[in-house]
Amino acid sequence: MVMEFPRQLSPMLPTASAELPTDPERWAWELKFDGFRALVFCDGQGGLEIQSRSLRSMTFAYPELLSLARALGRPCVLDGELVAVDDSGKPNFELMQERLGFHPANGWRRRTPKHPIVYQVFDVLFLDERDLMGLPYRDRRAELERLGLAGENWLVPSVHTGPGALEVQTASRAAGLEGMVAKHLGSRYAAGQRSPAWRKVKNWSRQEFVIGGVSLDLAGAGGWLGGLLLGCSTPAGLSYCGGVEMGFGPGTVEALRELMPQLRREMTPFHDREPRPHHVYFEPALVCEVQFLEWTSLGHVRHASFKGFVFDKEPAAVARESEG
């Protein structure tokens, strides 16, 4: 595929913020959907490539998006979120893992799709070989809306400007969404950077963790799985961050049972936690996303719920996120 713009780009990332900006007239508000961040490269001749935030190609996993390039018919680079939709039409992060199976030696592989994917397009970086990243967000958004992207598997979600941020936040909570992203109307697109010009205001704390093993359910009431042992990468090694015991669907439990013989190791992967009875330790190869209430004084997650596996981030890159 021949393209005049860069073949690979790292997306711009938001900083975490505990509060909404105090000057709402300078910001736009977008709802934060539960999905995988992805850049889409269209060559203008019907060719398309989907790239994860870690620069991996994901085109093979989402064949229903291939017609986007033909529908658009122009060379461009789009930024957005791949979202799985359940039977009620609601975004569901855990359903994303149904698309991909994990093998420790071969990485992620495609599974047969069971639920539709919608690409929520919220930015355009290149268009007709023009670099738009230096334009203010308001101008890029105007270019994006003029493209008229509306299909069965892609859309441009609504954006809110000026006063009303609190109402948007309330609506996102009522819908059970992760939160919202505030974007400064004058902000340029800073590829590969985490910028305060984009601010993620979460309804709950949420981030990725490395799975260091599982705890066994001794009571046996809920099956063999008691919970996952979570960790974050540090210069000293994998640091223990507590466990998560809620939010597992049948597919998650089945996948972990299948992977256990391949990932199992004798020694704990955590540098700061002694081995415990009834724990089975894993090679730190799997990453998951977890929603939780807060961090404890010991640096462990509290009231955590499993949301799904994450395939587009290397375990070594999973660090504790700033709380804003």
XYZ file of N, CA and C in Angstrom, residues 4-189:
558
model
N 1.476 8.662 1.000
C 2.392 9.786 1.122
C 2.626 10.178 2.573
N 1.686 9.826 3.432
C 1.837 10.173 4.839
C 2.562 9.037 5.572
N 2.987 9.273 6.821
C 3.755 8.252 7.554
C 2.986 6.939 7.665
N 3.710 5.831 7.555
C 3.096 4.517 7.643
C 2.714 4.165 9.070
N 3.412 4.748 10.062
C 3.122 4.463 11.455
C 3.101 5.761 12.245
N 2.147 5.856 13.136
C 2.020 7.017 14.010
C 1.591 6.545 15.382
N 2.139 7.154 16.411
C 1.663 6.894 17.759
C 0.586 7.920 18.077
N -0.546 7.498 18.634
C -1.630 8.444 18.877
C -1.311 9.418 20.001
N -1.951 10.562 19.964
C -1.915 11.516 21.068
C -2.746 10.948 22.216
N -2.261 11.112 23.444
C -2.932 10.537 24.608
C -3.336 11.630 25.589
N -4.445 11.439 26.311
C -4.867 12.431 27.303
C -4.182 12.215 28.638
N -4.118 13.254 29.430
C -3.682 13.129 30.812
C -4.915 12.867 31.678
N -4.690 12.240 32.822
C -5.789 11.998 33.756
C -6.075 13.266 34.544
N -7.346 13.526 34.774
C -7.744 14.703 35.521
C -8.896 14.332 36.443
N -8.818 14.806 37.669
C -9.882 14.508 38.630
C -11.075 15.443 38.479
N -10.868 16.582 37.821
C -11.915 17.587 37.726
C -12.041 18.104 36.305
N -13.200 18.648 36.010
C -13.441 19.279 34.721
C -12.705 20.619 34.650
N -12.254 21.041 33.457
C -11.642 22.369 33.327
C -12.617 23.470 33.747
N -12.071 24.548 34.266
C -12.909 25.643 34.786
C -13.253 26.686 33.735
N -12.735 26.528 32.506
C -13.036 27.469 31.421
C -13.695 26.712 30.265
N -14.930 26.251 30.445
C -15.563 25.345 29.481
C -15.702 25.914 28.078
N -15.691 27.224 27.929
C -15.845 27.816 26.597
C -14.654 27.504 25.686
N -13.557 27.033 26.248
C -12.363 26.724 25.456
C -12.204 25.233 25.169
N -13.211 24.429 25.555
C -13.062 22.984 25.475
C -14.220 22.336 24.732
N -13.937 21.162 24.170
C -14.965 20.280 23.623
C -14.984 19.010 24.468
N -16.154 18.371 24.522
C -16.335 17.207 25.388
C -16.778 16.018 24.562
N -16.032 14.925 24.703
C -16.381 13.688 24.017
C -16.586 12.590 25.050
N -17.566 11.726 24.819
C -17.758 10.585 25.688
C -16.634 9.577 25.464
N -16.202 8.942 26.550
C -15.144 7.921 26.477
C -15.796 6.545 26.446
N -15.639 5.873 25.300
C -16.227 4.549 25.138
C -15.208 3.475 25.494
N -15.724 2.310 25.903
C -14.855 1.194 26.273
C -14.434 0.457 25.014
N -13.193 0.612 24.599
C -12.738 -0.067 23.403
C -11.237 0.002 23.266
N -10.761 -0.290 22.044
C -9.338 -0.246 21.728
C -9.059 0.971 20.841
N -8.110 1.758 21.225
C -7.683 2.915 20.419
C -7.038 2.413 19.138
N -7.348 3.043 18.028
C -6.793 2.593 16.751
C -6.702 3.745 15.771
N -5.614 3.774 15.004
C -5.483 4.651 13.855
C -5.791 3.844 12.603
N -6.513 4.440 11.664
C -6.862 3.781 10.411
C -6.228 4.555 9.266
N -5.436 3.838 8.455
C -4.735 4.410 7.302
C -5.479 3.986 6.032
N -5.979 4.941 5.277
C -6.650 4.676 4.004
C -5.786 5.253 2.880
N -5.523 4.454 1.846
C -4.616 4.907 0.783
C -5.320 5.608 -0.366
N -6.649 5.727 -0.294
C -7.376 6.397 -1.360
C -7.711 5.516 -2.530
N -7.237 4.261 -2.523
C -7.492 3.326 -3.617
C -8.188 2.064 -3.113
N -8.812 2.169 -1.955
C -9.518 1.020 -1.397
C -8.728 0.216 -0.405
N -7.451 0.560 -0.206
C -6.616 -0.152 0.760
C -6.713 0.475 2.136
N -6.653 -0.361 3.173
C -6.823 0.117 4.542
C -5.941 -0.684 5.473
N -5.388 0.006 6.470
C -4.639 -0.663 7.535
C -5.078 -0.097 8.877
N -5.303 -1.000 9.845
C -5.689 -0.624 11.194
C -4.501 -0.844 12.112
N -4.133 0.180 12.864
C -2.923 0.129 13.685
C -3.270 0.440 15.135
N -2.762 -0.388 16.054
C -2.994 -0.172 17.479
C -2.084 0.938 17.992
N -2.325 1.356 19.241
C -1.499 2.410 19.837
C -0.066 1.953 20.047
N 0.164 0.626 20.069
C 1.529 0.103 20.189
C 2.130 -0.201 18.824
N 1.523 0.332 17.753
C 2.010 0.258 16.374
C 1.883 -1.142 15.769
N 1.023 -1.980 16.343
C 0.763 -3.288 15.768
C -0.365 -3.199 14.743
N -0.251 -3.984 13.688
C -1.327 -4.048 12.708
C -2.458 -4.915 13.256
N -3.694 -4.391 13.209
C -4.860 -5.128 13.673
C -5.867 -5.348 12.544
N -5.449 -5.126 11.316
C -6.366 -5.189 10.188
C -7.033 -6.555 10.085
N -6.291 -7.616 10.355
C -6.810 -8.970 10.205
C -8.002 -9.249 11.125
N -8.103 -8.534 12.229
C -9.119 -8.838 13.241
C -10.456 -8.160 12.972
N -10.473 -7.151 12.096
C -11.697 -6.364 11.911
C -12.038 -6.222 10.429
N -12.381 -7.325 9.773
C -12.626 -7.277 8.324
C -13.812 -6.404 7.940
N -14.759 -6.172 8.866
C -15.922 -5.367 8.513
C -15.571 -3.902 8.290
N -14.345 -3.487 8.648
C -13.938 -2.102 8.419
C -13.262 -1.893 7.065
N -12.975 -2.981 6.349
C -12.251 -2.840 5.090
C -13.012 -1.988 4.089
N -14.327 -2.017 4.142
C -15.120 -1.229 3.191
C -15.117 0.257 3.528
N -14.599 0.642 4.689
C -14.510 2.061 5.024
C -13.648 2.802 4.016
N -12.529 2.215 3.628
C -11.640 2.870 2.669
C -12.327 3.077 1.329
N -13.101 2.076 0.897
C -13.814 2.207 -0.381
C -14.915 3.246 -0.278
N -15.585 3.303 0.860
C -16.654 4.286 1.034
C -16.100 5.705 1.066
N -14.936 5.863 1.674
C -14.336 7.195 1.780
C -13.719 7.639 0.462
N -12.922 6.749 -0.159
C -12.346 7.036 -1.465
C -11.294 8.125 -1.478
N -10.745 8.469 -0.324
C -9.716 9.513 -0.252
C -8.609 9.046 0.678
N -7.362 9.411 0.392
C -6.287 9.053 1.319
C -6.410 9.855 2.605
N -6.276 9.160 3.738
C -6.398 9.842 5.018
C -5.880 8.954 6.130
N -5.669 9.555 7.295
C -5.384 8.834 8.527
C -6.397 9.293 9.562
N -7.137 8.347 10.118
C -8.169 8.630 11.103
C -7.746 8.124 12.473
N -8.247 8.761 13.510
C -8.000 8.345 14.885
C -9.347 8.078 15.546
N -9.422 7.000 16.313
C -10.688 6.697 16.958
C -10.598 5.496 17.867
N -11.758 4.957 18.212
C -11.875 3.856 19.164
C -12.672 2.725 18.530
N -12.111 1.509 18.580
C -12.833 0.322 18.150
C -13.676 -0.174 19.316
N -14.970 -0.256 19.116
C -15.891 -0.572 20.198
C -16.738 -1.781 19.811
N -16.831 -2.755 20.723
C -17.719 -3.891 20.529
C -19.090 -3.548 21.103
N -20.125 -3.919 20.399
C -21.493 -3.574 20.792
C -22.248 -4.849 21.139
N -22.895 -4.866 22.301
C -23.644 -6.052 22.702
C -25.037 -6.051 22.065
N -25.844 -7.028 22.438
C -27.147 -7.200 21.790
C -28.093 -6.025 22.040
N -27.835 -5.263 23.107
C -28.678 -4.108 23.408
C -28.162 -2.825 22.773
N -27.029 -2.922 22.052
C -26.451 -1.748 21.414
C -25.515 -0.966 22.298
N -25.157 -1.513 23.450
C -24.296 -0.815 24.398
C -22.849 -1.260 24.242
N -21.876 -0.325 24.271
C -20.462 -0.720 24.214
C -20.105 -1.650 25.359
N -19.337 -2.694 25.036
C -18.958 -3.695 26.032
C -17.505 -4.083 25.798
N -16.611 -3.657 26.704
C -15.179 -3.881 26.522
C -14.843 -5.366 26.534
N -15.508 -6.136 27.393
C -15.172 -7.550 27.509
C -15.429 -8.304 26.211
N -16.400 -7.839 25.425
C -16.689 -8.504 24.161
C -15.547 -8.355 23.159
N -14.685 -7.356 23.358
C -13.556 -7.179 22.433
C -12.651 -8.398 22.433
N -12.530 -9.079 23.575
C -11.614 -10.204 23.667
C -12.113 -11.406 22.873
N -13.408 -11.417 22.519
C -13.911 -12.516 21.712
C -13.309 -12.511 20.314
N -12.782 -11.365 19.894
C -12.184 -11.264 18.568
C -10.821 -11.925 18.487
N -10.132 -12.019 19.614
C -8.742 -12.447 19.596
C -8.489 -13.508 20.651
N -7.759 -14.540 20.269
C -7.269 -15.521 21.226
C -5.788 -15.304 21.435
N -5.273 -15.710 22.578
C -3.868 -15.458 22.894
C -3.102 -16.770 22.966
N -1.942 -16.793 22.321
C -1.028 -17.925 22.437
C 0.328 -17.372 22.854
N 0.931 -17.869 23.933
C 2.174 -17.268 24.442
C 3.293 -17.200 23.421
N 3.376 -18.187 22.519
C 4.469 -18.202 21.546
C 4.153 -17.369 20.314
N 2.889 -17.360 19.901
C 2.523 -16.731 18.634
C 1.778 -15.417 18.780
N 1.505 -15.003 20.020
C 0.807 -13.750 20.235
C -0.682 -13.894 19.975
N -1.304 -12.792 19.546
C -2.756 -12.774 19.367
C -3.133 -13.267 17.984
N -4.220 -13.999 17.917
C -4.726 -14.505 16.648
C -6.225 -14.241 16.564
N -6.718 -14.144 15.370
C -8.126 -13.805 15.176
C -9.041 -14.979 15.481
N -10.177 -14.678 16.119
C -11.253 -15.624 16.286
C -12.422 -15.205 15.397
N -13.386 -16.090 15.229
C -14.563 -15.771 14.435
C -15.389 -14.699 15.146
N -15.690 -13.587 14.480
C -16.450 -12.510 15.124
C -17.828 -12.981 15.580
N -18.234 -12.545 16.781
C -19.562 -12.850 17.301
C -20.398 -11.588 17.487
N -19.740 -10.460 17.695
C -20.456 -9.215 17.917
C -19.897 -8.143 16.975
N -20.734 -7.237 16.524
C -20.271 -6.208 15.586
C -19.314 -5.221 16.235
N -18.430 -4.700 15.427
C -17.487 -3.668 15.845
C -17.895 -2.353 15.198
N -17.857 -1.286 15.976
C -18.098 0.062 15.449
C -16.848 0.891 15.703
N -16.353 1.508 14.638
C -15.199 2.389 14.763
C -15.701 3.802 15.022
N -15.470 4.301 16.240
C -15.884 5.645 16.631
C -14.757 6.612 16.252
N -14.923 7.344 15.152
C -13.873 8.211 14.616
C -13.977 9.592 15.251
N -12.909 10.017 15.943
C -12.979 11.335 16.586
C -11.907 12.316 16.128
N -11.049 11.919 15.169
C -10.046 12.875 14.680
C -9.561 12.442 13.309
N -9.063 13.403 12.529
C -8.446 13.131 11.240
C -7.090 13.822 11.225
N -6.028 13.049 10.918
C -4.653 13.539 11.030
C -4.049 13.905 9.681
N -4.400 13.147 8.655
C -3.974 13.438 7.286
C -5.192 13.290 6.386
N -5.253 14.139 5.364
C -6.360 14.076 4.415
C -5.880 14.571 3.062
N -6.057 13.744 2.032
C -5.597 14.096 0.678
C -4.141 14.521 0.700
N -3.332 13.805 1.456
C -1.890 14.056 1.580
C -1.568 15.361 2.290
N -2.559 15.966 2.936
C -2.318 17.156 3.755
C -2.140 16.736 5.207
N -1.136 17.272 5.851
C -0.890 17.028 7.267
C -1.755 18.000 8.062
N -2.740 17.456 8.779
C -3.658 18.285 9.554
C -3.279 18.371 11.032
N -2.219 17.699 11.435
C -1.920 17.612 12.861
C -1.552 18.960 13.472
N -1.084 19.890 12.642
C -0.744 21.212 13.156
C -1.925 22.144 13.287
N -3.099 21.708 12.792
C -4.290 22.548 12.904
C -4.885 22.451 14.304
N -5.591 23.481 14.745
C -6.305 23.374 16.023
C -7.360 22.267 15.965
N -7.684 21.727 17.110
C -8.680 20.662 17.188
C -9.989 21.073 16.511
N -10.439 22.316 16.714
C -11.722 22.750 16.147
C -11.709 22.627 14.623
N -10.560 22.918 13.993
C -10.472 22.837 12.542
C -10.409 21.392 12.065
N -9.684 20.538 12.801
C -9.633 19.125 12.425
C -11.019 18.496 12.554
N -11.733 18.889 13.605
C -13.075 18.354 13.807
C -13.997 18.767 12.656
N -13.858 20.006 12.190
C -14.672 20.464 11.063
C -14.356 19.661 9.801
N -13.056 19.385 9.560
C -12.661 18.559 8.416
C -13.253 17.158 8.540
N -13.226 16.607 9.736
C -13.758 15.267 9.958
C -15.253 15.211 9.667
N -15.997 16.176 10.142
C -17.444 16.156 9.949
C -17.820 16.338 8.480
N -16.974 17.038 7.736
C -17.260 17.214 6.300
C -17.083 15.915 5.516
N -16.391 14.926 6.091
C -16.196 13.656 5.402
C -17.485 12.845 5.341
N -18.426 13.132 6.220
C -19.700 12.426 6.196
C -19.580 10.946 6.496
N -18.743 10.592 7.449
C -18.521 9.180 7.776
C -19.698 8.638 8.582
N -20.501 7.811 7.944
C -21.641 7.186 8.613
C -21.919 5.868 7.912
N -21.578 4.774 8.568
C -21.796 3.457 7.990
C -22.235 2.484 9.060
N -22.470 1.260 8.655
C -22.925 0.248 9.609
C -21.886 -0.014 10.680
N -20.602 0.117 10.342
C -19.539 -0.210 11.285
C -18.608 0.962 11.583
N -19.015 2.174 11.245
C -18.214 3.341 11.607
C -19.120 4.563 11.705
N -18.711 5.490 12.548
C -19.464 6.723 12.722
C -18.576 7.763 13.394
N -19.023 9.019 13.335
C -18.368 10.114 14.051
C -19.264 10.445 15.242
N -18.840 10.147 16.465
C -19.695 10.414 17.627
C -19.868 11.908 17.844
N -20.924 12.258 18.537
C -21.206 13.667 18.784
C -20.173 14.269 19.719
N -19.986 15.568 19.600
C -19.081 16.313 20.462
C -19.863 17.485 21.052
N -19.535 17.856 22.270
C -20.234 18.935 22.958
C -19.239 20.056 23.245
N -19.643 21.277 23.041
C -18.758 22.417 23.270
C -19.405 23.397 24.236
N -18.543 24.164 24.909
C -19.009 25.210 25.806
C -19.629 24.673 27.075
N -20.521 25.429 27.693
C -21.172 25.000 28.933
C -21.953 23.696 28.733
N -22.182 22.996 29.802
C -22.919 21.746 29.726
C -22.080 20.530 30.007
N -20.811 20.732 30.391
C -19.929 19.593 30.647
C -20.448 18.720 31.776
N -21.004 19.341 32.790
C -21.503 18.568 33.921
C -22.663 17.674 33.485
N -23.508 18.182 32.595
C -24.612 17.389 32.091
C -24.100 16.197 31.269
N -23.043 16.437 30.472
C -22.450 15.348 29.696
C -21.870 14.289 30.637
N -21.203 14.732 31.678
C -20.620 13.806 32.644
C -21.717 12.982 33.324
N -22.802 13.630 33.699
C -23.914 12.930 34.332
C -24.501 11.883 33.382
N -24.639 12.249 32.109
C -25.178 11.312 31.119
C -24.242 10.127 30.923
N -22.927 10.374 30.934
C -21.976 9.282 30.749
C -22.030 8.311 31.922
N -22.214 8.830 33.117
C -22.345 7.955 34.281
C -23.625 7.133 34.213
N -24.716 7.773 33.826
C -25.990 7.070 33.730
C -25.938 5.962 32.676
N -25.139 6.179 31.628
C -25.005 5.181 30.568
C -23.989 4.104 30.913
N -23.327 4.226 32.059
C -22.329 3.245 32.465
C -21.035 3.337 31.696
N -20.732 4.505 31.114
C -19.504 4.678 30.342
C -18.321 4.987 31.254
N -17.116 4.824 30.683
C -15.895 5.013 31.461
C -15.728 6.449 31.932
N -16.144 7.417 31.123
C -15.974 8.816 31.486
C -16.077 9.694 30.260
N -15.302 10.764 30.229
C -15.311 11.679 29.105
C -13.923 12.257 28.901
N -13.693 12.778 27.715
C -12.412 13.391 27.381
C -12.669 14.842 26.996
N -11.982 15.752 27.681
C -12.053 17.171 27.355
C -10.892 17.514 26.436
N -11.167 18.172 25.320
C -10.137 18.529 24.349
C -10.162 20.031 24.120
N -9.011 20.654 24.318
C -8.915 22.094 24.123
C -9.145 22.421 22.657
N -10.016 23.374 22.383
C -10.388 23.692 21.009
C -9.209 24.166 20.166
N -8.202 24.720 20.804
C -7.047 25.207 20.058
C -5.880 24.252 20.011
N -6.058 23.026 20.513
C -4.923 22.099 20.640
C -4.529 21.482 19.312
N -3.217 21.410 19.070
C -2.665 20.679 17.939
C -2.560 19.207 18.310
N -2.431 18.355 17.305
C -2.323 16.920 17.550
C -0.863 16.576 17.819
